[in-house]
Amino acid sequence: MAEALNLLTVLASPRLFERWCTQAPAEELRTVLQSRMAALSAFCAKAWGSPDAERFRTASPRVQSFAESLVAAPSGHLMDSGWNAQARECLDALGVPVPPGGWEAFEGLPVSSG
């Protein structure tokens, strides 16, 4: 799930998403995006047994809606104008705080030196 959550932060930040889009052909990235968001959607819908389970279940409708919009996007289309907003809504529902300076300025988490 960490990979899907990390990908949501990339989608929430236009700068990070622009860089991510240069890492592989669009269709490969689209497949990764769809599969990770589908996995996160399934996880949220069935979350149980942890202190965070209720938060994941509550976020499930937003995550599922976002996953469905990714699947419905035209082939070869890697970015929709509403994806940043949807990713941010999912992160908010999942309890991930907006980074200092907001998502527009977010450049990623600092690399740990340890």
Coordinates of N, CA, C and O in Angstrom, one line a residue:
M1 N 0.8 -1.2 0.0 CA 0.0 0.0 0.0 C 0.9 1.3 0.0 O 0.4 2.3 -0.5
A2 N 2.1 1.2 0.5 CA 2.9 2.3 0.6 C 3.2 2.9 -0.8 O 3.2 4.1 -1.0
E3 N 3.4 1.9 -1.8 CA 3.6 2.4 -3.2 C 2.4 3.2 -3.7 O 2.6 4.2 -4.4
A4 N 1.2 2.7 -3.4 CA 0.0 3.4 -3.9 C -0.1 4.8 -3.2 O -0.4 5.8 -3.9
L5 N 0.2 4.8 -1.9 CA 0.1 6.1 -1.2 C 1.2 7.1 -1.8 O 0.9 8.3 -1.9
N6 N 2.4 6.6 -2.0 CA 3.4 7.4 -2.6 C 3.0 7.9 -4.0 O 3.2 9.1 -4.3
L7 N 2.4 7.1 -4.7 CA 1.9 7.5 -6.1 C 0.8 8.5 -6.0 O 0.8 9.5 -6.8
L8 N 0.0 8.4 -5.0 CA -1.0 9.5 -4.7 C -0.4 10.8 -4.5 O -0.8 11.9 -5.0
T9 N 0.7 10.8 -3.7 CA 1.4 12.1 -3.4 C 2.1 12.7 -4.7 O 2.1 13.9 -4.9
V10 N 2.5 11.8 -5.6 CA 3.1 12.2 -6.9 C 1.9 12.8 -7.7 O 2.1 13.9 -8.3
L11 N 0.8 12.2 -7.7 CA -0.3 12.7 -8.5 C -0.8 14.0 -7.9 O -1.3 14.9 -8.7
A12 N -0.8 14.2 -6.6 CA -1.2 15.4 -6.0 C -0.3 16.6 -6.3 O -0.8 17.8 -6.2
S13 N 0.9 16.4 -6.6 CA 1.9 17.4 -6.9 C 2.2 17.5 -8.4 O 2.8 16.6 -9.0
P14 N 1.7 18.6 -9.0 CA 2.0 18.7 -10.5 C 3.4 18.6 -10.9 O 3.8 17.9 -11.9
R15 N 4.3 19.1 -10.1 CA 5.8 19.0 -10.4 C 6.3 17.6 -10.3 O 7.0 17.1 -11.2
L16 N 5.9 16.9 -9.3 CA 6.3 15.5 -9.2 C 5.7 14.6 -10.3 O 6.4 13.8 -10.9
F17 N 4.4 14.9 -10.6 CA 3.8 14.1 -11.6 C 4.4 14.3 -13.0 O 4.6 13.4 -13.8
E18 N 4.8 15.5 -13.3 CA 5.4 15.8 -14.6 C 6.7 15.1 -14.7 O 7.0 14.5 -15.7
R19 N 7.5 15.0 -13.6 CA 8.8 14.2 -13.6 C 8.5 12.8 -13.8 O 9.2 12.0 -14.5
W20 N 7.5 12.3 -13.0 CA 7.1 10.8 -13.1 C 6.8 10.4 -14.5 O 7.1 9.3 -14.9
C21 N 6.1 11.3 -15.2 CA 5.6 11.0 -16.6 C 6.8 10.8 -17.6 O 6.6 10.3 -18.7
T22 N 8.0 11.2 -17.2 CA 9.1 11.0 -18.1 C 9.9 9.7 -17.9 O 10.9 9.4 -18.5
Q23 N 9.5 8.9 -16.9 CA 10.2 7.7 -16.5 C 10.0 6.5 -17.4 O 10.8 5.6 -17.3
A24 N 8.9 6.5 -18.1 CA 8.6 5.3 -19.0 C 7.6 5.7 -20.0 O 7.0 6.8 -19.9
P25 N 7.3 4.9 -21.0 CA 6.2 5.2 -21.9 C 4.9 5.4 -21.2 O 4.6 4.7 -20.2
A26 N 4.1 6.2 -21.8 CA 2.8 6.6 -21.1 C 1.9 5.4 -20.8 O 1.3 5.3 -19.7
E27 N 1.9 4.4 -21.7 CA 1.0 3.3 -21.5 C 1.5 2.4 -20.3 O 0.7 1.9 -19.5
E28 N 2.8 2.3 -20.1 CA 3.4 1.6 -19.0 C 3.0 2.3 -17.7 O 2.6 1.6 -16.7
L29 N 3.2 3.6 -17.7 CA 2.9 4.4 -16.5 C 1.4 4.3 -16.2 O 1.0 4.2 -15.0
R30 N 0.6 4.3 -17.2 CA -0.9 4.3 -17.0 C -1.2 2.9 -16.4 O -2.1 2.8 -15.5
T31 N -0.6 1.8 -16.8 CA -0.9 0.5 -16.3 C -0.5 0.5 -14.8 O -1.2 -0.1 -14.0
V32 N 0.7 1.0 -14.5 CA 1.1 1.1 -13.1 C 0.1 1.9 -12.2 O -0.3 1.5 -11.1
L33 N -0.2 3.0 -12.7 CA -1.2 3.9 -12.0 C -2.5 3.2 -11.8 O -3.0 3.2 -10.7
Q34 N -3.0 2.6 -12.8 CA -4.3 1.9 -12.6 C -4.2 0.7 -11.7 O -5.1 0.6 -10.8
S35 N -3.2 0.0 -11.8 CA -3.1 -1.2 -10.9 C -2.9 -0.8 -9.4 O -3.5 -1.4 -8.5
R36 N -2.0 0.2 -9.2 CA -1.8 0.6 -7.8 C -3.0 1.2 -7.2 O -3.4 1.0 -6.0
M37 N -3.8 2.0 -8.0 CA -5.0 2.6 -7.4 C -6.1 1.6 -7.2 O -6.9 1.7 -6.3
A38 N -6.2 0.6 -8.1 CA -7.1 -0.5 -7.9 C -6.8 -1.3 -6.7 O -7.7 -1.6 -5.9
A39 N -5.5 -1.5 -6.4 CA -5.1 -2.3 -5.2 C -5.4 -1.5 -4.0 O -5.9 -2.0 -3.0
L40 N -5.2 -0.2 -4.0 CA -5.5 0.7 -2.9 C -7.0 0.7 -2.6 O -7.4 0.6 -1.5
S41 N -7.8 0.8 -3.7 CA -9.2 0.8 -3.6 C -9.7 -0.5 -2.9 O -10.6 -0.4 -2.0
A42 N -9.2 -1.6 -3.4 CA -9.6 -2.9 -2.8 C -9.2 -3.0 -1.3 O -10.0 -3.5 -0.5
F43 N -8.0 -2.5 -1.0 CA -7.5 -2.5 0.4 C -8.4 -1.7 1.3 O -8.8 -2.1 2.4
C44 N -8.7 -0.5 0.8 CA -9.6 0.4 1.6 C -10.9 -0.2 1.9 O -11.5 -0.1 3.0
A45 N -11.5 -0.8 0.9 CA -12.9 -1.4 1.0 C -12.9 -2.5 2.0 O -13.9 -2.7 2.7
K46 N -11.8 -3.2 2.2 CA -11.8 -4.4 3.0 C -10.9 -4.2 4.3 O -10.7 -5.2 5.0
A47 N -10.5 -3.0 4.6 CA -9.6 -2.8 5.7 C -10.2 -3.2 7.0 O -11.4 -2.9 7.3
W48 N -9.5 -3.9 7.9 CA -9.9 -4.3 9.2 C -8.7 -4.7 10.0 O -7.6 -4.9 9.5
G49 N -8.9 -4.7 11.3 CA -7.9 -5.3 12.2 C -6.8 -4.3 12.6 O -5.9 -4.7 13.3
S50 N -6.8 -3.1 12.2 CA -5.8 -2.2 12.6 C -6.4 -0.9 13.1 O -7.6 -0.6 12.8
P51 N -5.7 -0.1 13.8 CA -6.3 1.2 14.3 C -6.7 2.1 13.1 O -7.5 3.0 13.3
D52 N -6.1 1.9 12.0 CA -6.4 2.8 10.8 C -7.5 2.2 9.9 O -7.8 2.9 8.9
A53 N -8.0 1.1 10.2 CA -9.0 0.4 9.3 C -10.2 1.3 9.0 O -10.6 1.4 7.9
E54 N -10.7 1.9 10.1 CA -11.9 2.8 9.9 C -11.6 3.9 8.9 O -12.4 4.3 8.1
R55 N -10.4 4.5 9.1 CA -10.0 5.6 8.2 C -10.0 5.2 6.7 O -10.4 5.8 5.8
F56 N -9.4 4.0 6.5 CA -9.3 3.4 5.2 C -10.7 3.1 4.6 O -11.0 3.4 3.4
R57 N -11.5 2.5 5.4 CA -12.9 2.2 4.9 C -13.7 3.5 4.6 O -14.4 3.6 3.6
T58 N -13.5 4.5 5.4 CA -14.2 5.8 5.2 C -13.7 6.5 3.9 O -14.4 7.1 3.1
A59 N -12.4 6.3 3.6 CA -11.8 6.9 2.4 C -12.1 6.0 1.1 O -12.0 6.5 0.0
S60 N -12.6 4.8 1.3 CA -12.8 3.9 0.2 C -13.6 4.5 -0.9 O -13.2 4.3 -2.1
P61 N -14.8 5.2 -0.7 CA -15.5 5.7 -1.9 C -14.7 6.7 -2.7 O -14.8 6.6 -4.0
R62 N -13.9 7.5 -2.1 CA -13.1 8.5 -2.9 C -12.0 7.8 -3.7 O -11.8 8.1 -4.8
V63 N -11.4 6.8 -3.0 CA -10.3 6.1 -3.7 C -10.9 5.3 -4.8 O -10.3 5.2 -5.9
Q64 N -12.0 4.6 -4.6 CA -12.6 3.9 -5.7 C -13.0 4.7 -6.8 O -12.8 4.4 -8.0
S65 N -13.6 5.9 -6.6 CA -14.0 6.8 -7.6 C -12.8 7.2 -8.4 O -12.9 7.3 -9.7
F66 N -11.7 7.5 -7.8 CA -10.5 7.9 -8.5 C -10.0 6.8 -9.3 O -9.6 7.0 -10.5
A67 N -9.9 5.6 -8.8 CA -9.5 4.4 -9.5 C -10.3 4.2 -10.8 O -9.8 3.9 -11.8
E68 N -11.6 4.4 -10.6 CA -12.5 4.2 -11.8 C -12.3 5.3 -12.8 O -12.4 5.0 -14.0
S69 N -12.0 6.5 -12.4 CA -11.7 7.6 -13.4 C -10.4 7.3 -14.1 O -10.3 7.7 -15.3
L70 N -9.5 6.7 -13.5 CA -8.2 6.4 -14.2 C -8.5 5.3 -15.3 O -8.0 5.4 -16.4
V71 N -9.3 4.3 -15.0 CA -9.6 3.3 -15.9 C -10.5 3.9 -17.1 O -10.3 3.5 -18.3
A72 N -11.3 4.8 -16.8 CA -12.2 5.4 -17.8 C -11.5 6.4 -18.8 O -12.1 6.7 -19.8
A73 N -10.3 6.9 -18.4 CA -9.6 7.8 -19.2 C -9.3 7.3 -20.6 O -9.0 6.1 -20.7
P74 N -9.3 8.1 -21.6 CA -9.0 7.6 -22.9 C -7.6 7.0 -23.0 O -6.7 7.4 -22.3
S75 N -7.4 5.9 -23.8 CA -6.1 5.3 -24.0 C -5.1 6.3 -24.4 O -5.3 7.2 -25.2
G76 N -3.9 6.1 -23.9 CA -2.8 7.0 -24.2 C -2.8 8.3 -23.4 O -2.0 9.2 -23.5
H77 N -3.8 8.5 -22.6 CA -4.0 9.7 -21.8 C -3.5 9.5 -20.4 O -4.0 8.6 -19.7
L78 N -2.5 10.2 -20.1 CA -1.8 10.0 -18.8 C -2.2 11.0 -17.7 O -2.0 10.8 -16.5
M79 N -2.8 12.1 -18.1 CA -3.1 13.1 -17.1 C -4.4 13.8 -17.5 O -4.7 14.2 -18.6
D80 N -5.3 13.8 -16.5 CA -6.6 14.5 -16.6 C -6.5 15.7 -15.7 O -5.9 15.6 -14.6
S81 N -7.2 16.8 -16.0 CA -7.1 18.0 -15.2 C -7.6 17.8 -13.8 O -7.2 18.5 -12.9
G82 N -8.5 16.8 -13.6 CA -9.1 16.6 -12.3 C -8.3 15.6 -11.4 O -8.6 15.4 -10.3
W83 N -7.3 15.0 -12.0 CA -6.6 14.0 -11.2 C -5.8 14.5 -10.0 O -5.8 13.9 -9.0
N84 N -5.2 15.7 -10.2 CA -4.5 16.3 -9.0 C -5.5 16.5 -7.9 O -5.2 16.1 -6.8
A85 N -6.7 17.1 -8.2 CA -7.7 17.3 -7.2 C -8.2 16.0 -6.5 O -8.3 15.9 -5.3
Q86 N -8.4 15.0 -7.4 CA -8.9 13.7 -6.8 C -7.8 13.1 -6.0 O -8.2 12.5 -4.9
A87 N -6.6 13.1 -6.4 CA -5.5 12.6 -5.5 C -5.4 13.3 -4.2 O -5.3 12.6 -3.2
R88 N -5.6 14.6 -4.2 CA -5.5 15.4 -3.0 C -6.7 15.0 -2.1 O -6.6 14.9 -0.9
E89 N -7.9 14.8 -2.7 CA -9.1 14.4 -1.9 C -8.9 13.1 -1.2 O -9.2 12.9 -0.1
C90 N -8.3 12.2 -2.0 CA -8.0 10.8 -1.5 C -7.0 10.9 -0.3 O -7.2 10.3 0.7
L91 N -5.9 11.7 -0.5 CA -5.0 11.8 0.6 C -5.6 12.4 1.8 O -5.3 12.0 2.9
D92 N -6.4 13.4 1.6 CA -7.1 14.1 2.7 C -8.0 13.1 3.5 O -7.9 13.0 4.7
A93 N -8.7 12.3 2.7 CA -9.6 11.3 3.3 C -8.8 10.2 4.0 O -9.3 9.6 5.0
L94 N -7.6 9.9 3.6 CA -6.7 8.9 4.2 C -5.9 9.5 5.4 O -5.2 8.8 6.0
G95 N -6.1 10.8 5.6 CA -5.4 11.4 6.8 C -4.0 11.9 6.5 O -3.3 12.2 7.4
V96 N -3.7 12.0 5.2 CA -2.3 12.5 4.9 C -2.4 14.1 4.9 O -3.2 14.6 4.1
P97 N -1.6 14.7 5.7 CA -1.7 16.2 5.7 C -1.1 16.9 4.5 O -0.2 16.3 3.9
V98 N -1.6 18.0 4.2 CA -1.0 18.8 3.1 C 0.4 19.2 3.5 O 0.6 19.7 4.7
P99 N 1.4 19.1 2.6 CA 2.7 19.4 3.0 C 2.9 20.9 3.2 O 2.1 21.7 2.6
P100 N 3.9 21.4 4.0 CA 4.2 22.8 4.1 C 4.3 23.4 2.7 O 5.0 22.9 1.8
G101 N 3.6 24.5 2.5 CA 3.7 25.1 1.1 C 2.7 24.6 0.2 O 2.5 25.2 -0.9
G102 N 1.9 23.6 0.5 CA 0.9 23.0 -0.3 C 1.4 22.1 -1.4 O 2.6 21.9 -1.6
W103 N 0.5 21.4 -2.0 CA 0.8 20.4 -3.0 C 1.4 21.0 -4.3 O 2.2 20.4 -4.9
E104 N 1.1 22.3 -4.6 CA 1.7 22.9 -5.8 C 3.2 23.0 -5.7 O 3.9 22.9 -6.7
A105 N 3.7 23.3 -4.5 CA 5.1 23.5 -4.2 C 5.8 22.2 -3.8 O 7.0 22.2 -3.7
F106 N 5.1 21.2 -3.5 CA 5.7 19.9 -3.0 C 6.7 19.3 -4.0 O 6.4 19.1 -5.1
E107 N 7.9 19.0 -3.5 CA 8.9 18.4 -4.3 C 9.3 17.0 -3.9 O 10.2 16.5 -4.4
G108 N 8.5 16.5 -2.9 CA 8.8 15.1 -2.4 C 9.4 15.2 -1.0 O 9.7 16.2 -0.5
L109 N 9.4 14.0 -0.4 CA 9.9 13.9 0.9 C 11.4 14.0 1.0 O 12.0 13.5 0.0
P110 N 11.9 14.6 2.0 CA 13.4 14.6 2.1 C 14.0 13.2 2.2 O 13.4 12.3 2.7
V111 N 15.1 13.1 1.5 CA 15.8 11.8 1.6 C 16.5 11.6 2.9 O 17.2 12.5 3.3
S112 N 16.3 10.5 3.6 CA 16.9 10.3 4.9 C 18.4 10.0 4.7 O 18.7 9.3 3.8
S113 N 19.2 10.5 5.6 CA 20.6 10.2 5.5 C 21.1 9.0 6.4 O 22.2 8.7 6.4
G114 N 20.1 8.4 7.0 CA 20.5 7.4 8.0 C 20.2 6.1 7.4 O 20.6 5.0 7.5

